[in-house]
PDB file of C-alpha atoms in Angstrom:
ATOM      1  CA  ASN I 626      -3.873  14.730  25.088  1.00 56.00           C
ATOM      2  CA  ALA I 627      -4.436  17.954  23.049  1.00 72.00           C
ATOM      3  CA  GLY I 628      -2.263  16.704  20.138  1.00 91.00           C
ATOM      4  CA  VAL I 629       0.554  20.142  18.822  1.00 96.00           C
ATOM      5  CA  MET I 630      -0.828  23.197  19.816  1.00 96.00           C
ATOM      6  CA  GLN I 631       0.184  26.760  18.303  1.00 97.00           C
ATOM      7  CA  ASN I 632      -0.997  29.975  19.236  1.00 96.00           C
ATOM      8  CA  PRO I 633      -1.615  32.615  18.887  1.00 96.00           C
ATOM      9  CA  ARG I 634      -4.269  31.316  15.269  1.00 96.00           C
ATOM     10  CA  HIS I 635      -4.030  34.149  13.940  1.00 97.00           C
ATOM     11  CA  LEU I 636      -1.387  37.320  14.214  1.00 97.00           C
ATOM     12  CA  VAL I 637      -1.214  40.392  12.665  1.00 97.00           C
ATOM     13  CA  ARG I 638       2.271  42.421  13.056  1.00 97.00           C
ATOM     14  CA  ARG I 639       2.994  45.989  11.470  1.00 97.00           C
ATOM     15  CA  ARG I 640       6.192  46.121   8.797  1.00 97.00           C
ATOM     16  CA  GLY I 641       9.011  46.295  11.019  1.00 97.00           C
ATOM     17  CA  GLN I 642       7.837  44.984  14.407  1.00 97.00           C
ATOM     18  CA  GLU I 643       8.993  41.443  15.757  1.00 98.00           C
ATOM     19  CA  ALA I 644       5.900  38.065  15.287  1.00 98.00           C
ATOM     20  CA  ARG I 645       6.620  35.079  18.030  1.00 98.00           C
ATOM     21  CA  LEU I 646       4.827  31.946  16.873  1.00 98.00           C
ATOM     22  CA  ARG I 647       4.461  29.330  20.029  1.00 98.00           C
ATOM     23  CA  CYS I 648       4.232  25.360  18.986  1.00 97.00           C
ATOM     24  CA  SER I 649       3.811  22.434  22.183  1.00 97.00           C
ATOM     25  CA  PRO I 650       4.376  19.513  20.816  1.00 95.00           C
ATOM     26  CA  VAL I 651       2.300  16.177  21.617  1.00 94.00           C
ATOM     27  CA  LYS I 652       3.585  15.179  25.388  1.00 91.00           C
ATOM     28  CA  GLY I 653       6.853  13.628  25.079  1.00 89.00           C
ATOM     29  CA  HIS I 654       7.739  14.061  21.337  1.00 91.00           C
ATOM     30  CA  SER I 655      10.927  15.497  21.499  1.00 91.00           C
ATOM     31  CA  HIS I 656      11.357  16.639  17.718  1.00 93.00           C
ATOM     32  CA  VAL I 657       9.815  20.128  15.968  1.00 95.00           C
ATOM     33  CA  TYR I 658       9.443  21.132  12.716  1.00 96.00           C
ATOM     34  CA  TRP I 659       8.224  24.197  11.437  1.00 97.00           C
ATOM     35  CA  TYR I 660       6.775  24.487   7.636  1.00 97.00           C
ATOM     36  CA  ARG I 661       5.887  27.873   5.537  1.00 96.00           C
ATOM     37  CA  GLN I 662       2.876  28.082   3.355  1.00 93.00           C
ATOM     38  CA  LEU I 663       2.215  30.539   1.006  1.00 86.00           C
ATOM     39  CA  PRO I 664      -0.682  31.441  -0.393  1.00 76.00           C
ATOM     40  CA  GLU I 665      -0.875  28.982  -3.483  1.00 75.00           C
ATOM     41  CA  GLU I 666       1.783  27.273  -2.358  1.00 80.00           C
ATOM     42  CA  GLY I 667       2.753  23.459  -0.909  1.00 84.00           C
ATOM     43  CA  LEU I 668       4.192  23.536   2.190  1.00 92.00           C
ATOM     44  CA  LYS I 669       7.644  24.319   3.205  1.00 94.00           C
ATOM     45  CA  PHE I 670      10.410  23.427   5.423  1.00 95.00           C
ATOM     46  CA  MET I 671      11.811  25.706   7.240  1.00 96.00           C
ATOM     47  CA  VAL I 672      13.902  23.768  10.516  1.00 96.00           C
ATOM     48  CA  TYR I 673      13.786  21.065  12.529  1.00 95.00           C
ATOM     49  CA  LEU I 674      14.864  20.928  16.132  1.00 94.00           C
ATOM     50  CA  GLN I 675      15.129  18.046  18.770  1.00 92.00           C
ATOM     51  CA  LYS I 676      15.017  19.832  22.376  1.00 89.00           C
ATOM     52  CA  GLU I 677      18.003  22.494  22.752  1.00 88.00           C
ATOM     53  CA  ASN I 678      19.548  21.438  19.558  1.00 92.00           C
ATOM     54  CA  ILE I 679      19.008  22.894  15.622  1.00 94.00           C
ATOM     55  CA  ILE I 680      18.941  20.186  13.390  1.00 92.00           C
ATOM     56  CA  ASP I 681      18.288  20.685  10.197  1.00 92.00           C
ATOM     57  CA  GLU I 682      17.489  24.898   9.591  1.00 93.00           C
ATOM     58  CA  SER I 683      18.532  24.250   5.552  1.00 92.00           C
ATOM     59  CA  GLY I 684      14.961  25.895   5.180  1.00 93.00           C
ATOM     60  CA  MET I 685      15.280  29.184   7.342  1.00 95.00           C
ATOM     61  CA  PRO I 686      15.898  32.419   5.789  1.00 94.00           C
ATOM     62  CA  LYS I 687      18.921  33.923   6.594  1.00 89.00           C
ATOM     63  CA  GLU I 688      18.007  37.309   8.261  1.00 94.00           C
ATOM     64  CA  ARG I 689      15.318  38.030  10.504  1.00 97.00           C
ATOM     65  CA  PHE I 690      14.463  34.411  11.054  1.00 97.00           C
ATOM     66  CA  SER I 691      15.111  32.483  14.610  1.00 97.00           C
ATOM     67  CA  ALA I 692      13.386  29.084  16.291  1.00 97.00           C
ATOM     68  CA  GLU I 693      14.628  27.418  19.183  1.00 96.00           C
ATOM     69  CA  PHE I 694      12.928  24.378  21.120  1.00 95.00           C
ATOM     70  CA  PRO I 695      14.210  24.863  24.488  1.00 93.00           C
ATOM     71  CA  LYS I 696      14.215  21.878  27.660  1.00 90.00           C
ATOM     72  CA  GLU I 697      11.113  23.261  28.418  1.00 90.00           C
ATOM     73  CA  GLY I 698       8.357  25.079  26.830  1.00 92.00           C
ATOM     74  CA  PRO I 699       7.368  25.241  23.678  1.00 95.00           C
ATOM     75  CA  SER I 700       9.294  25.649  20.198  1.00 97.00           C
ATOM     76  CA  ILE I 701       9.232  29.462  19.224  1.00 98.00           C
ATOM     77  CA  LEU I 702       9.794  30.770  15.843  1.00 98.00           C
ATOM     78  CA  ARG I 703      10.747  34.401  15.897  1.00 98.00           C
ATOM     79  CA  ILE I 704      10.818  36.517  12.939  1.00 98.00           C
ATOM     80  CA  GLN I 705      12.054  40.011  13.313  1.00 97.00           C
ATOM     81  CA  GLN I 706      11.448  43.322  11.347  1.00 97.00           C
ATOM     82  CA  VAL I 707       8.490  41.707   9.274  1.00 97.00           C
ATOM     83  CA  VAL I 708       7.767  42.507   5.756  1.00 96.00           C
ATOM     84  CA  ARG I 709       4.328  41.937   3.758  1.00 94.00           C
ATOM     85  CA  GLY I 710       6.551  38.762   2.226  1.00 93.00           C
ATOM     86  CA  ASP I 711       6.286  36.987   5.812  1.00 96.00           C
ATOM     87  CA  SER I 712       2.327  36.858   5.365  1.00 95.00           C
ATOM     88  CA  ALA I 713       2.020  33.353   5.332  1.00 95.00           C
ATOM     89  CA  ALA I 714       0.284  30.448   7.530  1.00 95.00           C
ATOM     90  CA  TYR I 715       3.194  28.652  10.029  1.00 97.00           C
ATOM     91  CA  PHE I 716       2.344  25.494  10.675  1.00 97.00           C
ATOM     92  CA  CYS I 717       4.479  22.810  13.724  1.00 97.00           C
ATOM     93  CA  ALA I 718       4.602  19.600  13.631  1.00 96.00           C
ATOM     94  CA  SER I 719       6.108  16.690  16.138  1.00 94.00           C
ATOM     95  CA  SER I 720       7.658  13.558  16.272  1.00 91.00           C
ATOM     96  CA  PRO I 721       8.425  11.118  19.120  1.00 88.00           C
ATOM     97  CA  LEU I 722      11.531  10.254  17.201  1.00 80.00           C
ATOM     98  CA  ARG I 723      13.099  10.981  14.029  1.00 72.00           C
ATOM     99  CA  SER I 724      11.758   9.083  11.384  1.00 70.00           C
ATOM    100  CA  GLU I 725       8.507   8.463  13.480  1.00 77.00           C
ATOM    101  CA  LYS I 726       5.136  10.209  11.456  1.00 84.00           C
ATOM    102  CA  LEU I 727       4.143  14.128  12.140  1.00 90.00           C
ATOM    103  CA  PHE I 728       1.815  15.022  14.017  1.00 93.00           C
ATOM    104  CA  PHE I 729       0.197  18.916  12.918  1.00 95.00           C
ATOM    105  CA  GLY I 730      -0.534  21.652  14.866  1.00 96.00           C
ATOM    106  CA  SER I 731      -3.162  23.989  13.233  1.00 95.00           C
ATOM    107  CA  GLY I 732      -0.877  26.406  12.153  1.00 95.00           C
ATOM    108  CA  THR I 733      -0.766  30.480  12.689  1.00 97.00           C
ATOM    109  CA  GLN I 734      -2.109  32.481  10.251  1.00 96.00           C
ATOM    110  CA  LEU I 735       0.654  34.942   9.904  1.00 97.00           C
ATOM    111  CA  SER I 736      -1.006  38.944   8.439  1.00 96.00           C
ATOM    112  CA  VAL I 737       1.957  41.764   8.071  1.00 96.00           C
ATOM    113  CA  LEU I 738      -0.220  44.999   7.389  1.00 94.00           C
TER     114      LEU I 738
ATOM    115  CA  ALA F1091      17.454  17.459  -5.567  1.00 79.00           C
ATOM    116  CA  GLN F1092      15.088  15.426  -3.509  1.00 87.00           C
ATOM    117  CA  ARG F1093      11.620  16.810  -4.849  1.00 91.00           C
ATOM    118  CA  VAL F1094       7.951  16.345  -4.656  1.00 95.00           C
ATOM    119  CA  THR F1095       5.929  17.213  -7.702  1.00 95.00           C
ATOM    120  CA  GLN F1096       1.981  17.333  -7.374  1.00 96.00           C
ATOM    121  CA  PRO F1097       0.935  18.201 -11.182  1.00 95.00           C
ATOM    122  CA  GLU F1098      -2.590  18.887 -10.234  1.00 95.00           C
ATOM    123  CA  LYS F1099      -4.167  21.911  -8.051  1.00 93.00           C
ATOM    124  CA  LEU F1100      -7.134  20.791  -8.448  1.00 96.00           C
ATOM    125  CA  LEU F1101      -8.986  17.444  -9.271  1.00 97.00           C
ATOM    126  CA  SER F1102     -13.156  17.147  -9.589  1.00 97.00           C
ATOM    127  CA  VAL F1103     -14.631  14.197  -9.931  1.00 97.00           C
ATOM    128  CA  PHE F1104     -18.725  13.078  -9.178  1.00 97.00           C
ATOM    129  CA  LYS F1105     -19.261  10.914  -6.036  1.00 97.00           C
ATOM    130  CA  GLY F1106     -18.418   7.213  -7.107  1.00 97.00           C
ATOM    131  CA  ALA F1107     -15.801   7.744 -10.288  1.00 97.00           C
ATOM    132  CA  PRO F1108     -12.291   6.665 -10.040  1.00 97.00           C
ATOM    133  CA  VAL F1109     -10.345   8.975  -8.169  1.00 97.00           C
ATOM    134  CA  GLU F1110      -6.090   9.078  -8.608  1.00 97.00           C
ATOM    135  CA  LEU F1111      -3.791  12.050  -7.169  1.00 97.00           C
ATOM    136  CA  LYS F1112      -0.056  12.093  -8.885  1.00 97.00           C
ATOM    137  CA  CYS F1113       2.960  12.466  -7.134  1.00 97.00           C
ATOM    138  CA  ASN F1114       6.047  12.376  -9.157  1.00 97.00           C
ATOM    139  CA  TYR F1115       9.547  12.085  -7.174  1.00 96.00           C
ATOM    140  CA  SER F1116      12.824  13.003  -7.387  1.00 93.00           C
ATOM    141  CA  TYR F1117      15.352  10.978  -5.027  1.00 89.00           C
ATOM    142  CA  SER F1118      18.377   9.329  -5.035  1.00 82.00           C
ATOM    143  CA  GLY F1119      18.294   5.999  -3.125  1.00 81.00           C
ATOM    144  CA  SER F1120      15.012   4.015  -1.441  1.00 83.00           C
ATOM    145  CA  PRO F1121      12.545   6.899  -0.756  1.00 88.00           C
ATOM    146  CA  GLU F1122      10.272   6.505   2.048  1.00 90.00           C
ATOM    147  CA  LEU F1123       6.728   8.505   0.839  1.00 93.00           C
ATOM    148  CA  PHE F1124       3.785   9.329   2.030  1.00 94.00           C
ATOM    149  CA  TRP F1125       0.365  10.792   1.526  1.00 96.00           C
ATOM    150  CA  TYR F1126      -1.027  13.359   4.306  1.00 95.00           C
ATOM    151  CA  VAL F1127      -4.601  15.030   4.253  1.00 96.00           C
ATOM    152  CA  GLN F1128      -6.070  17.840   5.214  1.00 93.00           C
ATOM    153  CA  TYR F1129     -10.206  18.606   5.674  1.00 94.00           C
ATOM    154  CA  SER F1130     -11.645  21.400   5.637  1.00 90.00           C
ATOM    155  CA  ARG F1131     -10.968  23.046   8.756  1.00 86.00           C
ATOM    156  CA  GLN F1132      -8.942  20.422  10.438  1.00 90.00           C
ATOM    157  CA  ARG F1133      -5.328  19.946  11.017  1.00 92.00           C
ATOM    158  CA  LEU F1134      -2.678  17.909   8.293  1.00 93.00           C
ATOM    159  CA  GLN F1135      -3.001  14.526   9.155  1.00 93.00           C
ATOM    160  CA  LEU F1136      -1.214  11.063   7.543  1.00 93.00           C
ATOM    161  CA  LEU F1137      -3.094   9.370   5.282  1.00 94.00           C
ATOM    162  CA  LEU F1138      -0.940   6.281   4.507  1.00 92.00           C
ATOM    163  CA  ARG F1139       2.802   5.381   4.449  1.00 89.00           C
ATOM    164  CA  HIS F1140       3.577   3.472   1.308  1.00 85.00           C
ATOM    165  CA  ILE F1141       6.218   1.034   4.005  1.00 79.00           C
ATOM    166  CA  SER F1142       2.503   0.065   5.444  1.00 79.00           C
ATOM    167  CA  ARG F1143       1.442  -0.885   2.223  1.00 74.00           C
ATOM    168  CA  GLU F1144      -2.234  -0.542   3.866  1.00 78.00           C
ATOM    169  CA  SER F1145      -5.668   1.093   2.741  1.00 81.00           C
ATOM    170  CA  ILE F1146      -7.156   3.216   4.785  1.00 85.00           C
ATOM    171  CA  LYS F1147     -10.433   4.366   4.063  1.00 91.00           C
ATOM    172  CA  GLY F1148     -10.210   2.821   0.673  1.00 91.00           C
ATOM    173  CA  PHE F1149      -7.452   4.710  -0.508  1.00 94.00           C
ATOM    174  CA  THR F1150      -4.050   3.016  -2.130  1.00 93.00           C
ATOM    175  CA  ALA F1151      -1.051   4.003  -3.517  1.00 94.00           C
ATOM    176  CA  ASP F1152       1.970   2.287  -5.033  1.00 88.00           C
ATOM    177  CA  LEU F1153       5.540   3.109  -5.040  1.00 91.00           C
ATOM    178  CA  ASN F1154       6.445   2.899  -8.735  1.00 92.00           C
ATOM    179  CA  LYS F1155      10.364   3.470  -8.547  1.00 90.00           C
ATOM    180  CA  GLY F1156      10.719   2.876 -12.541  1.00 91.00           C
ATOM    181  CA  GLU F1157       8.534   5.938 -12.872  1.00 93.00           C
ATOM    182  CA  THR F1158       9.652   7.510 -10.174  1.00 94.00           C
ATOM    183  CA  SER F1159       5.710   7.615  -8.970  1.00 95.00           C
ATOM    184  CA  PHE F1160       3.670   7.347  -5.671  1.00 96.00           C
ATOM    185  CA  HIS F1161       0.177   7.875  -7.117  1.00 96.00           C
ATOM    186  CA  LEU F1162      -2.988   7.801  -4.869  1.00 96.00           C
ATOM    187  CA  LYS F1163      -5.715   5.972  -5.782  1.00 96.00           C
ATOM    188  CA  LYS F1164      -9.507   5.013  -4.948  1.00 96.00           C
ATOM    189  CA  PRO F1165     -11.845   3.291  -7.069  1.00 96.00           C
ATOM    190  CA  PHE F1166     -15.215   4.800  -5.901  1.00 97.00           C
ATOM    191  CA  ALA F1167     -15.175   8.429  -4.886  1.00 97.00           C
ATOM    192  CA  GLN F1168     -17.144   9.424  -2.119  1.00 97.00           C
ATOM    193  CA  GLU F1169     -18.163  13.158  -1.302  1.00 96.00           C
ATOM    194  CA  GLU F1170     -16.727  13.254   1.904  1.00 96.00           C
ATOM    195  CA  ASP F1171     -12.959  12.735   0.341  1.00 97.00           C
ATOM    196  CA  SER F1172     -13.240  15.820  -0.915  1.00 97.00           C
ATOM    197  CA  ALA F1173      -9.797  17.693   0.638  1.00 97.00           C
ATOM    198  CA  MET F1174      -6.467  18.734   0.543  1.00 95.00           C
ATOM    199  CA  TYR F1175      -4.132  16.275  -0.725  1.00 97.00           C
ATOM    200  CA  TYR F1176      -0.011  16.511  -0.233  1.00 96.00           C
ATOM    201  CA  CYS F1177       2.719  13.518  -1.150  1.00 97.00           C
ATOM    202  CA  ALA F1178       5.584  13.831   1.162  1.00 95.00           C
ATOM    203  CA  LEU F1179       9.246  12.302   0.599  1.00 94.00           C
ATOM    204  CA  ARG F1180      11.328  11.916   4.380  1.00 91.00           C
ATOM    205  CA  ASP F1181      14.649  13.372   3.369  1.00 85.00           C
ATOM    206  CA  ASN F1182      17.980  11.553   2.951  1.00 77.00           C
ATOM    207  CA  GLN F1183      18.776  12.387   6.631  1.00 75.00           C
ATOM    208  CA  GLY F1184      15.854  10.612   7.756  1.00 65.00           C
ATOM    209  CA  GLY F1185      14.556  13.776   9.631  1.00 78.00           C
ATOM    210  CA  LYS F1186      12.342  16.187   7.609  1.00 88.00           C
ATOM    211  CA  LEU F1187       9.677  15.770   5.165  1.00 92.00           C
ATOM    212  CA  ILE F1188       9.814  17.483   1.528  1.00 93.00           C
ATOM    213  CA  PHE F1189       6.059  17.994   0.437  1.00 94.00           C
ATOM    214  CA  GLY F1190       4.550  18.910  -2.855  1.00 95.00           C
ATOM    215  CA  GLN F1191       2.055  21.812  -3.615  1.00 93.00           C
ATOM    216  CA  GLY F1192      -0.894  19.408  -2.621  1.00 94.00           C
ATOM    217  CA  THR F1193      -4.110  18.767  -5.046  1.00 96.00           C
ATOM    218  CA  GLU F1194      -7.594  19.467  -3.793  1.00 96.00           C
ATOM    219  CA  LEU F1195      -9.703  17.164  -4.148  1.00 97.00           C
ATOM    220  CA  SER F1196     -13.389  17.861  -4.724  1.00 97.00           C
ATOM    221  CA  VAL F1197     -16.265  15.264  -5.026  1.00 97.00           C
ATOM    222  CA  LYS F1198     -19.425  16.251  -6.283  1.00 96.00           C
ATOM    223  CA  PRO F1199     -22.602  14.591  -5.672  1.00 94.00           C
TER     224      PRO F1199
END
């Protein structure tokens, strides 16, 4: 069991481009969480998804950001028209049930030039 | 509002010294609290949770509802304890975790 897999590890985009971050949860886990870590700050919750459903998106910026967790395949965090302020480490976590402990991926470091 | 506060960004101690990483929370009701740790070049992982009342790697944490605190303690720090430590609170919907800003623990030889 490889744990939570995130790719790419590093992603460089120019302003205005799209960024797509992928997260494959632990096999058998149906709950996925995305967090963002800005420099000098802690982990900020973005969105919580269960297969094909968004459970809590209270931490998602209203524009340009979207997330999905389809029935088949990884969860995707999509950022359209990236800006420099989107540069951060994005972490994905999964759990088998709603209130179980979270297993984290290694993160994707997004750099916007 | 639900919030977790870790007042120290960096805590530096010598090997063998006691360690206390502070965590305060804001929550109405019965909180569910955790400590997560991230060692250098490793993933964030669960260290302990208050409902388990366990001691992991010599660390313990007691929930103090009166002071709304969940401080992490270890009587004798080891160099391998050097890491980032995050305190986290389960939100009242039973889903996501709310993390503090993290404290970097540095244990010097």
